[in-house]
Amino acid sequence: MSPNSKTRIRRFSPLQRLFHLLLILCFMTQATTGLARMYIETVWGQRLAWVFGGYTPSRTIHIYVGIFMLCIFALHVLYMLSKVNWRKFPGSLVGPDSMLPQPRDLKESIQHFGWLLGMAKAPRFERWGYWEKFDYIGVCWGMCLLGATGLLLAYPLVASRIMPGWGLNVAFWVHKIEAILAMGHVFIIHFFIAHLRPHAFPMDRAMFEGSVDLAATQHEKPDWVARLEETGKLESVLVPEAPGWRRAFHYVFGYCAVALGIFLLIVALVNSLSITW
Amino acid sequence: MLSSWLGRKKLLIGLALILMMTGLLGPAWAEEVRSTRYRYGAREVSTGYYEEYEVKPILYLPGGPLMRKGIPLESAPTEPIRWRTYLTDTHLGIRDYKRHHDCTDCHPQQGRDRHTVRAGITCDQCHGREPISGINHYWSPLSPIRRHAYICAKCHEGASVSYAEYAVHEPIPAMLSTRQTFPFLFFAFWMMATVAGGTFVVFLPHTALWGIRELLIMKKDRAESESKQQD
Ligand code: HEM
């Protein structure tokens, strides 16, 4: 097969990949600085905080990167709104290319559970699987919740003008539990499904290269490929493999993120009984 | 005689007026008081409690503003001894009190908060030295009418009355007793814990099953292709 043969389907635009890249960088910084503060009573937490200059600088970095991340999220919301076909609104919100959950997702998730247990045939997924939609909506929900509570905690004097001071106790716990949920979900569930499960291993490069392997997609998302074929769009979305050096870079970068996530998760779990909750 | 008396009277009235005016403008000490209050008032965003902070309120309602709003700030175990928070010496009459050296001997939960554990703040930095007054006593620096200015603002410049309602000694949010003492925290905690727990309960087995299923399929495919090759 020549290196220029078009064996992959375009799945994400460069802008969407840039959003994801910034999200990875911000999320990892937030997780590391947040855990550094949360575990400051332990030697591990102190070492983690040392990387950022100590306990107080970790908070400063956490706040500024958090605000940067919220700005990126605001831009993403504008981008999302610009993608809605307002002439055909609200009908345009549903359909196979939409990220919004639809009745089909519920049906597919039940059938997929059946397949996992060896009791049903694998569902014929369209462009977005229910778990991918869950991940995407989860990020939006997390941004709103972590962002709102994070801003309240970052500016407590202003926050206590609009709510009683004890609201900060509540905000802190909401922030902490949502952060644990986000880190647990990304470091275990997202990483495993996208990179470590046998069919995706060693890595699903879709978000880095912007494309997915045609043969593998015909197997995993058959209804998407069938729709592209039926509408005659398949040819136009086929692209070749990325050059070797770029693929190598994607592997190194992706695995650094996976390794950091799993490291944070394991050490946080091991030390979880040594901190004051 | 009369005219000279009237003249002197006018002079006296004039002098009195001048004195009153200088009083109005304020001598140096008055300026100082005003400027102190001005600087304090400019930084502080409160409901104005600080205006009355040195005097016993005419109508002293036990409990202070926090308790009257129904937001108790102590955990349930301290509930039966709440009346002690109004004493000048809150430990008055407690047998063997002097034998204890560490406050956390009797208040273990009070040593488990972020101010104590992370910032290393000691009990007497906020509660003062012996005799330790009850936090609701009107002379206590921790009394809700001046806590924000006397205690919080030492580190958090600009702290307001509302800010001082932050529960430094937060009860454990998961405990049933917190439902009574801090219901918002209790319900927020359990709502978030349910969302997080629910996600993990569904998606962790889902992820594990997915991995196992694909491994089994791969094994089967490999066995099939091997048997085809042998044929
Ligand atoms: C992916 C997103 C985020 C994660 C994973 C995360 C994680 C955490 C963690 C683990 C903590 C420590 C809790 C503790 O000390 O016990 C924390 C605290 C905090 N977070 Fe975040 N956070 C995120 C987003 C944000 C955002 C967007 C902001 C707002 C700008 C923010 C502001 C704060 C603040 C102010 C604190 C309190 C720090 C302290 O005083 O100890 N966080 N976060």
mmCIF file of C-alpha atoms and ligand atoms in Angstrom, chain A residues 26-27 30-31 33-35 37-39 55 59 62-67 69-70 142-143 146-155 172 175-176 178-180 182-183, chain B residues 114 118, ligand 1:
data_model
loop_
_atom_site.group_PDB
_atom_site.id
_atom_site.type_symbol
_atom_site.label_atom_id
_atom_site.label_comp_id
_atom_site.label_asym_id
_atom_site.label_seq_id
_atom_site.Cartn_x
_atom_site.Cartn_y
_atom_site.Cartn_z
ATOM 1 C CA CYS A 26 -5.461 22.664 30.804
ATOM 2 C CA PHE A 27 -7.062 19.585 32.363
ATOM 3 C CA GLN A 30 -5.697 21.585 36.762
ATOM 4 C CA ALA A 31 -5.542 17.991 37.918
ATOM 5 C CA THR A 33 -2.105 21.612 40.720
ATOM 6 C CA GLY A 34 -5.468 20.689 42.310
ATOM 7 C CA LEU A 35 -4.098 17.386 43.632
ATOM 8 C CA ARG A 37 -3.076 21.295 47.103
ATOM 9 C CA MET A 38 -5.429 18.532 48.094
ATOM 10 C CA TYR A 39 -2.507 16.260 49.111
ATOM 11 C CA TYR A 55 1.511 25.536 47.853
ATOM 12 C CA ARG A 59 -3.205 27.870 43.618
ATOM 13 C CA HIS A 62 -4.700 26.571 39.133
ATOM 14 C CA ILE A 63 -6.785 29.751 39.047
ATOM 15 C CA TYR A 64 -5.207 31.326 35.961
ATOM 16 C CA VAL A 65 -5.174 28.111 33.932
ATOM 17 C CA GLY A 66 -8.756 27.534 35.121
ATOM 18 C CA ILE A 67 -9.821 30.945 33.836
ATOM 19 C CA MET A 69 -9.793 26.965 30.244
ATOM 20 C CA LEU A 70 -13.144 28.669 30.854
ATOM 21 C CA GLY A 142 -17.943 19.654 34.327
ATOM 22 C CA MET A 143 -16.819 22.978 32.872
ATOM 23 C CA LEU A 146 -16.016 23.319 38.132
ATOM 24 C CA GLY A 147 -15.920 26.754 36.543
ATOM 25 C CA ALA A 148 -18.725 28.239 38.656
ATOM 26 C CA THR A 149 -17.531 26.772 41.960
ATOM 27 C CA GLY A 150 -13.880 27.413 41.061
ATOM 28 C CA LEU A 151 -14.553 31.104 40.418
ATOM 29 C CA LEU A 152 -16.441 31.396 43.723
ATOM 30 C CA LEU A 153 -13.464 29.848 45.535
ATOM 31 C CA ALA A 154 -10.945 31.923 43.615
ATOM 32 C CA TYR A 155 -12.639 35.203 44.565
ATOM 33 C CA PHE A 172 -15.588 23.635 47.890
ATOM 34 C CA HIS A 175 -15.722 21.394 43.294
ATOM 35 C CA LYS A 176 -13.790 18.602 44.967
ATOM 36 C CA GLU A 178 -16.757 17.000 40.592
ATOM 37 C CA ALA A 179 -12.957 17.156 40.171
ATOM 38 C CA ILE A 180 -12.641 13.589 41.494
ATOM 39 C CA ALA A 182 -13.739 14.227 36.164
ATOM 40 C CA MET A 183 -10.265 12.846 36.926
ATOM 41 C CA ARG B 114 -8.143 23.437 56.328
ATOM 42 C CA ARG B 118 -3.112 23.317 55.900
HETATM 43 C C1 HEM C 1 -10.620 20.255 35.102
HETATM 44 C C2 HEM C 1 -10.926 21.115 35.924
HETATM 45 C C3 HEM C 1 -10.509 21.176 37.369
HETATM 46 C C4 HEM C 1 -10.008 20.212 38.198
HETATM 47 C C5 HEM C 1 -9.690 18.772 37.865
HETATM 48 C C6 HEM C 1 -9.839 20.826 39.485
HETATM 49 C C7 HEM C 1 -9.374 20.188 40.614
HETATM 50 C C8 HEM C 1 -9.285 20.751 41.846
HETATM 51 C C9 HEM C 1 -8.876 20.066 43.032
HETATM 52 C C10 HEM C 1 -8.513 18.590 43.117
HETATM 53 C C11 HEM C 1 -8.873 20.969 44.043
HETATM 54 C C12 HEM C 1 -8.391 20.732 45.444
HETATM 55 C C13 HEM C 1 -9.463 20.514 46.435
HETATM 56 C C14 HEM C 1 -8.812 20.474 47.801
HETATM 57 O O1 HEM C 1 -7.943 21.290 48.057
HETATM 58 O O2 HEM C 1 -9.185 19.625 48.606
HETATM 59 C C15 HEM C 1 -9.283 22.233 43.502
HETATM 60 C C16 HEM C 1 -9.403 23.410 44.233
HETATM 61 C C17 HEM C 1 -9.648 24.640 43.661
HETATM 62 N N1 HEM C 1 -9.972 24.893 42.346
HETATM 63 FE FE1 HEM C 1 -10.068 23.549 40.895
HETATM 64 N N2 HEM C 1 -10.213 22.156 39.410
HETATM 65 C C18 HEM C 1 -10.624 22.406 38.124
HETATM 66 C C19 HEM C 1 -11.079 23.583 37.614
HETATM 67 C C20 HEM C 1 -11.044 24.792 38.272
HETATM 68 C C21 HEM C 1 -11.440 26.040 37.703
HETATM 69 C C22 HEM C 1 -11.986 26.234 36.295
HETATM 70 C C23 HEM C 1 -11.251 26.983 38.664
HETATM 71 C C24 HEM C 1 -11.553 28.466 38.572
HETATM 72 C C25 HEM C 1 -10.894 29.324 38.016
HETATM 73 C C26 HEM C 1 -10.743 26.319 39.837
HETATM 74 C C27 HEM C 1 -10.426 26.927 41.048
HETATM 75 C C28 HEM C 1 -10.108 26.264 42.202
HETATM 76 C C29 HEM C 1 -9.864 26.897 43.465
HETATM 77 C C30 HEM C 1 -9.896 28.391 43.734
HETATM 78 C C31 HEM C 1 -9.594 25.884 44.385
HETATM 79 C C32 HEM C 1 -9.301 26.050 45.864
HETATM 80 C C33 HEM C 1 -7.849 25.959 46.062
HETATM 81 C C34 HEM C 1 -7.520 26.044 47.511
HETATM 82 O O3 HEM C 1 -7.681 27.128 48.058
HETATM 83 O O4 HEM C 1 -7.090 25.050 48.081
HETATM 84 N N3 HEM C 1 -10.640 24.980 39.565
HETATM 85 N N4 HEM C 1 -9.528 22.074 42.153
#
